[in-house]
Coordinates of C-alpha atoms and ligand atoms in Angstrom, one line a residue:
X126 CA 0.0 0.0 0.0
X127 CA 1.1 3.4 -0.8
X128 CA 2.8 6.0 1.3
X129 CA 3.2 9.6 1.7
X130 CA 6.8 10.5 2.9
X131 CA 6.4 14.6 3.6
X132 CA 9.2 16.7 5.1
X133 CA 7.3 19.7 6.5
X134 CA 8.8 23.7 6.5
X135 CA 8.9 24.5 2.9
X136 CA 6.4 27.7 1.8
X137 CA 4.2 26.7 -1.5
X138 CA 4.9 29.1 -4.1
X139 CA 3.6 29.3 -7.7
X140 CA 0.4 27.9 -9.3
X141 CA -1.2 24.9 -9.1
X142 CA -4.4 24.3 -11.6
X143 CA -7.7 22.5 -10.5
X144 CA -9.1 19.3 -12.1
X145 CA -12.3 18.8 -12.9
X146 CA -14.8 17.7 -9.9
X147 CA -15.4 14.1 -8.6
X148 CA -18.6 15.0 -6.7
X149 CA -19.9 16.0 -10.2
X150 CA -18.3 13.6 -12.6
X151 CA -19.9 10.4 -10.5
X152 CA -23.0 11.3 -11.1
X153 CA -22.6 12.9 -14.8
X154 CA -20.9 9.4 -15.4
X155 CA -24.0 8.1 -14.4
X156 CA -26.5 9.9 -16.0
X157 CA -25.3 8.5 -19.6
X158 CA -27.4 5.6 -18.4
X159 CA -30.3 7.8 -19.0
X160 CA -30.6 7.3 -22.6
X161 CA -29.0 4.6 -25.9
X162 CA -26.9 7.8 -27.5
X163 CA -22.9 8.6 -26.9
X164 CA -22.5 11.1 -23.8
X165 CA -18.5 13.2 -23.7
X166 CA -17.4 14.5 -20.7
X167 CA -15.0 16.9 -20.6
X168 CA -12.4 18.2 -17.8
X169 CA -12.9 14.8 -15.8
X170 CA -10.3 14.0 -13.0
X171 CA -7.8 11.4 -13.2
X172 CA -9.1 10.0 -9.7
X173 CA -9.7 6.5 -9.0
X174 CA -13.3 6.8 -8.2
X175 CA -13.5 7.2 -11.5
X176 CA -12.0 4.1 -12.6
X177 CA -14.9 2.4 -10.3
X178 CA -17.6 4.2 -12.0
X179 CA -16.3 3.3 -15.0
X180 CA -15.8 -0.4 -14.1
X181 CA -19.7 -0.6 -12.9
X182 CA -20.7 1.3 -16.2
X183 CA -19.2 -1.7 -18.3
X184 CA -19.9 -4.6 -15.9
X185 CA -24.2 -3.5 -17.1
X186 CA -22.9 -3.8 -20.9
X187 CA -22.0 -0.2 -21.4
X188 CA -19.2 1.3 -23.3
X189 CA -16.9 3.8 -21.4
X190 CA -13.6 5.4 -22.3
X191 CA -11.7 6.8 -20.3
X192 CA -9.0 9.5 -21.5
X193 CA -6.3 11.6 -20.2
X194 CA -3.5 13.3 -21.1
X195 CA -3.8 13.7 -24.9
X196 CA -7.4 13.0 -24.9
X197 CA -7.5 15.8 -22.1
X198 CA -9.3 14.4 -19.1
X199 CA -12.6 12.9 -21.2
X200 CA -14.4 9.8 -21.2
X201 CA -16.8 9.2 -23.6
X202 CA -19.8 6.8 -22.4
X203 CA -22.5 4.6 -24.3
X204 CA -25.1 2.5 -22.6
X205 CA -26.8 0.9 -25.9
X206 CA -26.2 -2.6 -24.9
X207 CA -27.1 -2.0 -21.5
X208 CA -28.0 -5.6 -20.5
X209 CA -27.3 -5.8 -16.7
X210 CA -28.8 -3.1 -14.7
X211 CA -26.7 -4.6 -11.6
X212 CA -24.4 -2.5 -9.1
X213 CA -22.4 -5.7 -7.4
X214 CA -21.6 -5.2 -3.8
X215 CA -18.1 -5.5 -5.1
X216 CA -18.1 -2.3 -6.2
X217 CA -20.5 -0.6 -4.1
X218 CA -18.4 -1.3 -1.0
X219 CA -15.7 0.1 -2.6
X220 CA -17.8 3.6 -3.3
X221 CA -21.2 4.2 -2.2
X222 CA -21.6 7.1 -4.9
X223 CA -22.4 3.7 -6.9
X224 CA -25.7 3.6 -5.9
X225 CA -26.0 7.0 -8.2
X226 CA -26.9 4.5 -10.7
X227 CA -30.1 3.0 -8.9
X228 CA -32.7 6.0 -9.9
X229 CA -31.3 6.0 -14.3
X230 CA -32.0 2.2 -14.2
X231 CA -35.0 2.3 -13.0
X232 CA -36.1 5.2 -14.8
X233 CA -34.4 3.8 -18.2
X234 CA -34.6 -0.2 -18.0
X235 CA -37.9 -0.4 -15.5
X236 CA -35.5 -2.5 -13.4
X237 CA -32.4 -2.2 -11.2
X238 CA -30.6 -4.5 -8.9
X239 CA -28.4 -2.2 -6.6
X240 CA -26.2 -3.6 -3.5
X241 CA -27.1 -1.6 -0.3
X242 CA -23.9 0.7 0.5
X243 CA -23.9 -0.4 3.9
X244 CA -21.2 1.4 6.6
X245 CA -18.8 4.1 5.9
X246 CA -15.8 5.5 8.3
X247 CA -17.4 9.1 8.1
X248 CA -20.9 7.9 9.3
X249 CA -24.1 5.2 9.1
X250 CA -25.1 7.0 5.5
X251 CA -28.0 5.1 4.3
X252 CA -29.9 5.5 1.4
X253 CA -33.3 5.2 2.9
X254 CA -34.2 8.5 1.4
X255 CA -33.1 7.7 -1.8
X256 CA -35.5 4.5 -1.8
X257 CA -38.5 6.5 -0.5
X258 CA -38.2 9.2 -3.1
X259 CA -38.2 6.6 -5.7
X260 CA -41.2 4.4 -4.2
X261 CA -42.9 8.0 -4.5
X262 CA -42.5 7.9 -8.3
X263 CA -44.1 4.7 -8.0
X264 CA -41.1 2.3 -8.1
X265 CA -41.8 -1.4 -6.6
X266 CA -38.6 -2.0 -4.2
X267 CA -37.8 -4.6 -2.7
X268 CA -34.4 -5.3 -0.3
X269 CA -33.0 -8.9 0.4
X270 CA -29.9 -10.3 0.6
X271 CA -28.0 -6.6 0.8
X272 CA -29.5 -5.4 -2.5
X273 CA -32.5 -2.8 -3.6
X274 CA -34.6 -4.8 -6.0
X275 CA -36.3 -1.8 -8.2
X276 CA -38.9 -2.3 -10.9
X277 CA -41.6 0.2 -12.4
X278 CA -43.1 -0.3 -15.7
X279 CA -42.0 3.3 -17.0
X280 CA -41.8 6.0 -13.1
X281 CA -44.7 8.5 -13.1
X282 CA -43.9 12.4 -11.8
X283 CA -44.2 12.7 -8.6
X284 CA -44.2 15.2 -5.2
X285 CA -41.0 14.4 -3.2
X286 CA -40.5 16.4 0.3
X287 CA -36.7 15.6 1.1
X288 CA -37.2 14.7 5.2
X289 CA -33.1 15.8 4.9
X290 CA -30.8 17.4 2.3
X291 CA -29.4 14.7 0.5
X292 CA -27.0 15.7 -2.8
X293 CA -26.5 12.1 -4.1
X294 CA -30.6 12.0 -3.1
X295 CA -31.4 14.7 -5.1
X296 CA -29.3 13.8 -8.4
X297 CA -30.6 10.3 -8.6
X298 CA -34.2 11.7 -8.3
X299 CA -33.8 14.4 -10.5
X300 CA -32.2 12.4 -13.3
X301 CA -34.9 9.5 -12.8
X302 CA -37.6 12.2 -13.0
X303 CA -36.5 13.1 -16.5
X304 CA -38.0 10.3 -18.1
X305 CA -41.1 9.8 -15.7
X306 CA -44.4 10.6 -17.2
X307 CA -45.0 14.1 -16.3
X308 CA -44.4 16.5 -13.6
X309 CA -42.2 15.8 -10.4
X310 CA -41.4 18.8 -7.9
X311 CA -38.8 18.3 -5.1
X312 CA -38.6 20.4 -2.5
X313 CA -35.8 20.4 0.6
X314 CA -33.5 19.8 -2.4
X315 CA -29.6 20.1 -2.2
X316 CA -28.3 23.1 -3.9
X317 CA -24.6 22.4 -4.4
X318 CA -22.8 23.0 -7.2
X319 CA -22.3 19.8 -8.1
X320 CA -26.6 19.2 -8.3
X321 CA -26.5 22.5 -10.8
X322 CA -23.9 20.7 -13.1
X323 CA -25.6 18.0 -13.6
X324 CA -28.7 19.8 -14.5
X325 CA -26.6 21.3 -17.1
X326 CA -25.8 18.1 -18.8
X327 CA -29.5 16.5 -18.4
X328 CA -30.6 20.0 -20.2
X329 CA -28.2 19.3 -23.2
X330 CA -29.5 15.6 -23.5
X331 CA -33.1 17.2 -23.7
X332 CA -34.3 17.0 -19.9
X333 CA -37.0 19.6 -19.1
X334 CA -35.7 20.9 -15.4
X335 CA -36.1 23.7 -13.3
X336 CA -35.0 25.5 -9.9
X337 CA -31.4 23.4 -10.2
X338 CA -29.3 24.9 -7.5
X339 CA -32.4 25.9 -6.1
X340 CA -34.8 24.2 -2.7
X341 CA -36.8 23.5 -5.3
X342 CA -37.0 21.5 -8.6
X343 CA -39.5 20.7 -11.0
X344 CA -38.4 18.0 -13.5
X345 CA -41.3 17.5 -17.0
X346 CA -40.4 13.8 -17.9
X347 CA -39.8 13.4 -21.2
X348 CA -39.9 9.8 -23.5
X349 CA -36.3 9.9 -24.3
X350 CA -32.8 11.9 -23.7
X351 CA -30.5 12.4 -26.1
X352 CA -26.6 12.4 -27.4
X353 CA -24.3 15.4 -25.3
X354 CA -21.1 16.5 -25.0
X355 CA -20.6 18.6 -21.2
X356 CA -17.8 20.3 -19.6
X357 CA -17.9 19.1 -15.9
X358 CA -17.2 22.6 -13.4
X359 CA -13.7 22.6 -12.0
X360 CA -13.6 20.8 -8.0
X361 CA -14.5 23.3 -5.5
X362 CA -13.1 20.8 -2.6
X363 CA -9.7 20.8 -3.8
X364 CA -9.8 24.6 -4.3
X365 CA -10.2 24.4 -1.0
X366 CA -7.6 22.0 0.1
X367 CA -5.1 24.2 -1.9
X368 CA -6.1 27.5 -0.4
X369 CA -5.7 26.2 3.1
X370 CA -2.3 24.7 2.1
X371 CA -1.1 28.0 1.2
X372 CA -2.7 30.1 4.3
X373 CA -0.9 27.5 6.3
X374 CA 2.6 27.3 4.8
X375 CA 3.4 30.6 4.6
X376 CA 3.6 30.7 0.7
X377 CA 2.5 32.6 -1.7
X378 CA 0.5 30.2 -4.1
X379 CA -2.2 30.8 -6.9
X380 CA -5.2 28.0 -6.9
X381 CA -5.8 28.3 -10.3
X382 CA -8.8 26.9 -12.9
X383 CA -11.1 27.3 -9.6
X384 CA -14.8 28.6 -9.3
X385 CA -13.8 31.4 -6.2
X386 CA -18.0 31.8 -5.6
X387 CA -18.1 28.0 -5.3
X388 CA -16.2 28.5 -1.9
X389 CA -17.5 31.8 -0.7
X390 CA -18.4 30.1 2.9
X391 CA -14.6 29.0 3.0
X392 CA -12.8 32.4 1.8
X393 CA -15.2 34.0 4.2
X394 CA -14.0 31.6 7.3
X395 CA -10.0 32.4 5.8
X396 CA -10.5 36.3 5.6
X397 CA -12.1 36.1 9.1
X398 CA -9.1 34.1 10.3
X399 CA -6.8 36.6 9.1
X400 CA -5.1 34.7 5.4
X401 CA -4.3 37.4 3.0
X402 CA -6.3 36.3 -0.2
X403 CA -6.9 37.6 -3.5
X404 CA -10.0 36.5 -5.6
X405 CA -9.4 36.4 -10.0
X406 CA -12.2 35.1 -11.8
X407 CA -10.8 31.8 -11.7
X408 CA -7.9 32.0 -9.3
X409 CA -7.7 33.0 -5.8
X410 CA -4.4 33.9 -4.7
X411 CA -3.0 33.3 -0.6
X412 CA -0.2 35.1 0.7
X413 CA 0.7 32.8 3.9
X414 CA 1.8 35.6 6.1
X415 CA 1.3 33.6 9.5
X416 CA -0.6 35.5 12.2
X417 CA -3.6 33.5 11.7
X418 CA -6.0 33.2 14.5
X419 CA -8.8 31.0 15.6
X420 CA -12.0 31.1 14.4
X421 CA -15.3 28.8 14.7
X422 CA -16.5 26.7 12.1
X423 CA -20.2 24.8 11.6
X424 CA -20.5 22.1 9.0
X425 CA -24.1 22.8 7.0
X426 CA -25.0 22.4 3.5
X427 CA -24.3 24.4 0.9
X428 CA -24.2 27.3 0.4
X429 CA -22.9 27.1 4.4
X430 CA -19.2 25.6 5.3
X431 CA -19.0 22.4 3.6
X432 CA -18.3 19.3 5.5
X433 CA -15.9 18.2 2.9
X434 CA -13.7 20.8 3.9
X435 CA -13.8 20.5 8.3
X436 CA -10.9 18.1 8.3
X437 CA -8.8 20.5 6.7
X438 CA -10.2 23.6 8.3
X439 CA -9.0 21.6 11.3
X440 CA -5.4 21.7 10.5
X441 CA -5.5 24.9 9.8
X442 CA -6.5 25.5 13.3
X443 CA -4.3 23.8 15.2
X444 CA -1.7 26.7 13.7
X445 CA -4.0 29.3 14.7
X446 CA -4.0 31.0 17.8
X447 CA -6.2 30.5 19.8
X448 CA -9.2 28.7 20.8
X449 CA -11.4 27.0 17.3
X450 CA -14.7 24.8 17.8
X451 CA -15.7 22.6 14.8
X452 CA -18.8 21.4 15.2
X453 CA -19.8 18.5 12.4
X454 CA -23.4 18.4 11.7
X455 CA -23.3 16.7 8.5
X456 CA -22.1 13.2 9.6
X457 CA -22.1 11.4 12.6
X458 CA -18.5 10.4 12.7
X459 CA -16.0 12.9 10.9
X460 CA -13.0 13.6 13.3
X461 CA -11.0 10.4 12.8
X462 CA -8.3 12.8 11.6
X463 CA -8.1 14.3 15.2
X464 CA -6.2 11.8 16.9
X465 CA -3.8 11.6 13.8
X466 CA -2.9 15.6 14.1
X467 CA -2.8 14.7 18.1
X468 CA -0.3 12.2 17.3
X469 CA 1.6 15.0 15.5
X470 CA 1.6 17.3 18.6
X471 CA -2.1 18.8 18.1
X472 CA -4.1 20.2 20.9
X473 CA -7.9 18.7 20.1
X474 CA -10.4 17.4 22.0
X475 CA -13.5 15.9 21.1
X476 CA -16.9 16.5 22.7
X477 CA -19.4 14.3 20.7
X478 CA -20.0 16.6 17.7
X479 CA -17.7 19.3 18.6
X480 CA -13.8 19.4 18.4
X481 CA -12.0 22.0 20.2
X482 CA -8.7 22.6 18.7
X483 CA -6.4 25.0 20.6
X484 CA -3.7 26.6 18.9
X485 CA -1.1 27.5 17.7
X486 CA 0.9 24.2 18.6
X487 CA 3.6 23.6 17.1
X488 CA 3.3 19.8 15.1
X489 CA 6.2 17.5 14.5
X490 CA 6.5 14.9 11.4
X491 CA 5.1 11.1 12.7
X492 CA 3.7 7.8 11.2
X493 CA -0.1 9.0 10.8
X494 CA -3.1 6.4 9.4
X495 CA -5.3 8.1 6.6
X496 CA -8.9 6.9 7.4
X497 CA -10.8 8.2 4.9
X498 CA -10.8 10.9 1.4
X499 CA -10.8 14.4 3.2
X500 CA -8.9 13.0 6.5
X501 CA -6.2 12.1 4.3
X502 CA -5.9 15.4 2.8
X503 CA -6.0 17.2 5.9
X504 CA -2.7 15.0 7.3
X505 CA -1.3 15.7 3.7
X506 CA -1.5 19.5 5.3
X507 CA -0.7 19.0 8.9
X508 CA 2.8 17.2 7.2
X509 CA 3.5 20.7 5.0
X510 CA 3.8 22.5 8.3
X511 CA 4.8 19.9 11.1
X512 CA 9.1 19.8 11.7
X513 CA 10.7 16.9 10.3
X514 CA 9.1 13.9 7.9
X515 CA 5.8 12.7 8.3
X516 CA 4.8 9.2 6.7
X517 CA 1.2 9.1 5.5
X518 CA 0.0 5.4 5.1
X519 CA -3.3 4.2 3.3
X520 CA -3.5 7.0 0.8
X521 CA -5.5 4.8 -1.6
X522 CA -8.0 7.1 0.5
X523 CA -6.6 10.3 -1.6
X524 CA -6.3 8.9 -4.7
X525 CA -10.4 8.6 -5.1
X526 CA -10.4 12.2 -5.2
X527 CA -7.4 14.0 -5.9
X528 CA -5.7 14.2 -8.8
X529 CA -1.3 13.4 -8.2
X530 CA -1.4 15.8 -5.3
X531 CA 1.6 14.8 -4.7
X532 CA 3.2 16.2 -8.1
X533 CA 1.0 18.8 -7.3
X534 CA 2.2 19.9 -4.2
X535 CA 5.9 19.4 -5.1
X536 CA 5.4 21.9 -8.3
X537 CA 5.4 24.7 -5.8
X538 CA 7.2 23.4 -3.5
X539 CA 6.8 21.4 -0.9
X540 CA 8.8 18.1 -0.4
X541 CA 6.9 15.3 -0.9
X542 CA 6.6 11.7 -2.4
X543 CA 5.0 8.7 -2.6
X544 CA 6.4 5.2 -1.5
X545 CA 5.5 2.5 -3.5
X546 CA 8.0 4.5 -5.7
X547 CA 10.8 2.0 -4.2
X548 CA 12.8 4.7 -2.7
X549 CA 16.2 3.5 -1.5
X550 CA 16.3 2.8 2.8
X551 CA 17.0 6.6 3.4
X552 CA 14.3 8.1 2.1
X553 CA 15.7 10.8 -0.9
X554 CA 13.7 13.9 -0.4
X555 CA 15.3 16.3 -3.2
X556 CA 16.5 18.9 -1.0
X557 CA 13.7 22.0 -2.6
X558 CA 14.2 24.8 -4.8
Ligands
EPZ103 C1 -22.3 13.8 -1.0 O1 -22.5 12.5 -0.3 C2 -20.8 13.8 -1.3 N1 -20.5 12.6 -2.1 C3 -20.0 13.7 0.0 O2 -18.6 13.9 -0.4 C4 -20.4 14.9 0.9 O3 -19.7 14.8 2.1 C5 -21.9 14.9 1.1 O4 -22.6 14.9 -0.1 C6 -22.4 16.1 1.9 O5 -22.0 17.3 1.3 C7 -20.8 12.7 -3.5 O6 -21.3 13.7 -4.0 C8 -20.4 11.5 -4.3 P1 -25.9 13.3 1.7 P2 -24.0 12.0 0.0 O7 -26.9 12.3 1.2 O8 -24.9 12.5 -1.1 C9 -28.0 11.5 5.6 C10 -16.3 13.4 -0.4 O9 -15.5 13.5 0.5 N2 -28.8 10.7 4.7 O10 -26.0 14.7 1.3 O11 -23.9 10.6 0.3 C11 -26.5 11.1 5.5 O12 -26.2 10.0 6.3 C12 -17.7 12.8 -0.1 O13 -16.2 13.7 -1.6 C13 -29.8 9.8 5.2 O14 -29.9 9.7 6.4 O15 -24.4 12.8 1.3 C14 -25.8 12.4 6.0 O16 -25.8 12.4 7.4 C15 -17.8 12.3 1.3 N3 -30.5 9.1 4.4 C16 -26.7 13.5 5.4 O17 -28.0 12.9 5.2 C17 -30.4 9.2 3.0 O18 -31.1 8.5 2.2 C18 -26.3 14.1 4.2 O19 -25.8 13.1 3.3 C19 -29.4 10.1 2.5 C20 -28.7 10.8 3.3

């Protein structure tokens, strides 16, 4: 299993550009199921969750290719032969956005045979909603042996109350809805950029929807979606990662390729804990100039402070001074990270949904466990700033959702790299630029 080996202390400097979005792709990846004509996505990430949605699009008999570097970070999709509308638990355990595809089978095949996610490290995350939503546009379900049996002769429209914000929720309704018979109108509906997105493509393969990015959607089925080429929006979660990892290393780094109003909440929380930033149209700019000071944070939906971003925000506050609470009210258990960072020297405790991180404290390089995508990233940043080498383990957990961070990271700067690279015994770290 891979490695990170980090030597902390070096300021980012320079530019680093932004792939495309995960949190978007999955679900554009699986909306080609939607209809018999070619879908291209454009500006996809090179991230292995990816590779799994790809895998589970071809296991059900579709075509899927998957290109990058010359063929610039686009996969081209076709679901004609679709023949098994089956998500194995195989897959599914391995990334519950799998069960993305349950809503587009139904809606397309009248049947779908989806493995139940069961438990993640973040939190219970069941997909109860999901099922009820779909039973309202008169879906027959049925669950044994760990799987969602779904079968409806062709979905009718429907009035869906979301009991709870749900973005995964929202996109497999919405694209199901497209090809129910008539209207459907969901209300309590997730607004993140990522739900918007996908409206975009749905609207270029003839989908009727309105109120996208909104509480409110109204989806006009239609018999049939068509052929469409979309350009997926760039990944507002590893903006964020970036811009912490300047504030925090004293650099002077330029996130570039970014959508700045897709973290507003986030630049907000930065400006208010004193990070010198400049916003371009599609950069923001941070001048690490230390000084930073504590600040709290609540986890909400969009457009509030994402969840997806507390881990990091976390190691950003153990440098602050000062006194942060983090409270998580997203998912039950998100603060596996904490005792990681308090292996490194950081001063956290946790109070059921609340960690109180007291700063600054200085952090020292140590062996740290990755225990899940955005933990991971946030021991990536605790590393860039701790004294001496940190060694990351289990970042198989990264690579679902960041793009070579590592070659990332070490293009401005910091020092940094990945074993499983068969370094000789004393680890090489190119002394930086
Ligand atoms: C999406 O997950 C993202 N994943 C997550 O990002 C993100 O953390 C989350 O939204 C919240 O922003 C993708 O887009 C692929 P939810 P999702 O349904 O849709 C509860 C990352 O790091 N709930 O909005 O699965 C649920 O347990 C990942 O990239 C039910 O109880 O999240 C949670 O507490 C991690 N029943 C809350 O609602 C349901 O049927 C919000 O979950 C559905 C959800």
């Amino acid at each position: 299993m891979d490695k990170f080996v980090i030597r902390g202390g070096n300021p980012l400097v320079g530019t680093v550009r932004i792939s495309g979005a995960k949190n978007t792709a999955l679900p554009c990846m699986a909306a080609a199921l939607l209809t018999e004509e070619t879908v291209v996505l454009e500006n996809i990430p090179d991230v292995r969750d990816l590779q799994t949605m790809r895998r589970l699009l071809v296991e059900m008999g579709g075509e899927v290719e998957l290109g990058y570097g010359r063929a610039h970070h686009r996969t081209t999709i076709c679901t004609r032969s679709l023949n098994r509308p089956e998500a194995p638990y195989e897959l599914v355990k391995t990334m519950r956005a799998s069960t993305l595809v349950l809503g587009p089978l139904v809606a397309r095949m009248g049947r779908a045979r989806v493995s139940l996610p069961g438990g993640c490290a973040i939190g219970a995350r069941p997909i109860d909603l999901h099922i009820k939503a779909l039973e309202r546009l008169g879906a027959n379900i049925a669950q044994e042996h760990g799987y969602v049996e779904a079968r409806a002769e062709r979905l009718r429209g429907g009035h869906i109350v979301w009991d709870r914000i749900s973005v995964t929720g929202t996109e497999e309704l919405m694209m199901a809805a497209t090809l129910a018979e008539g209207e459907t109108v969901m209300e309590n509906c997730a607004r993140e950029p990522e739900v918007g997105d996908l409206a975009s493509l749905l609207h270029r393969m003839g989908a009727r929807i309105e109120g996208a990015g909104t509480g409110t959607i109204r989806i006009q089925g239609v018999p049939r979606l068509h052929a469409a080429r979309h350009r997926i929006i760039p990944d507002r979660i590893e903006a964020g990662t970036f811009v912490i990892a300047g504030a925090m290393t004293g650099g002077d780094l330029i996130v570039a390729n970014c959508e700045p109003a897709h973290i507003g909440a986030l630049l907000q929380k930065l400006a208010e804990v004193g990070a010198s930033l400049q916003v371009g149209q599609d950069t923001v700019r941070v001048i690490g100039n230390g000084g930073l000071k504590a600040a709290d944070v609540n986890t909400e939906e969009y457009p509030g402070f994402p969840t997806d971003m507390q881990a990091q925000y976390m190691a950003l506050a153990t440098q602050a001074e000062g006194t942060s609470i983090i409270t998580e009210n997203i998912f039950e258990n998100r603060f596996m990270h904490a005792q990681e960072m308090v292996r490194m020297g950081a001063n956290i405790k946790i109070e059921g949904r609340r960690a109180i991180v007291r700063g600054k404290a200085p952090l020292s390089g140590a062996a740290v466990l990755a225990s899940d995508l955005r933990a991971s990233a946030s021991l990536v940043l605790a590393a860039l700033v701790a004294e001496g080498e940190t060694i990351i383990d289990r970042v198989y957990h990264i690579d679902r959702g960041y793009e070579r961070i590592e070659e990332k990271l070490r293009g401005v700067g910091a020092q940094m790299k990945r074993i499983g690279e068969m370094l000789p015994k004393k680890v090489a770290l190119a002394p930086t630029s």
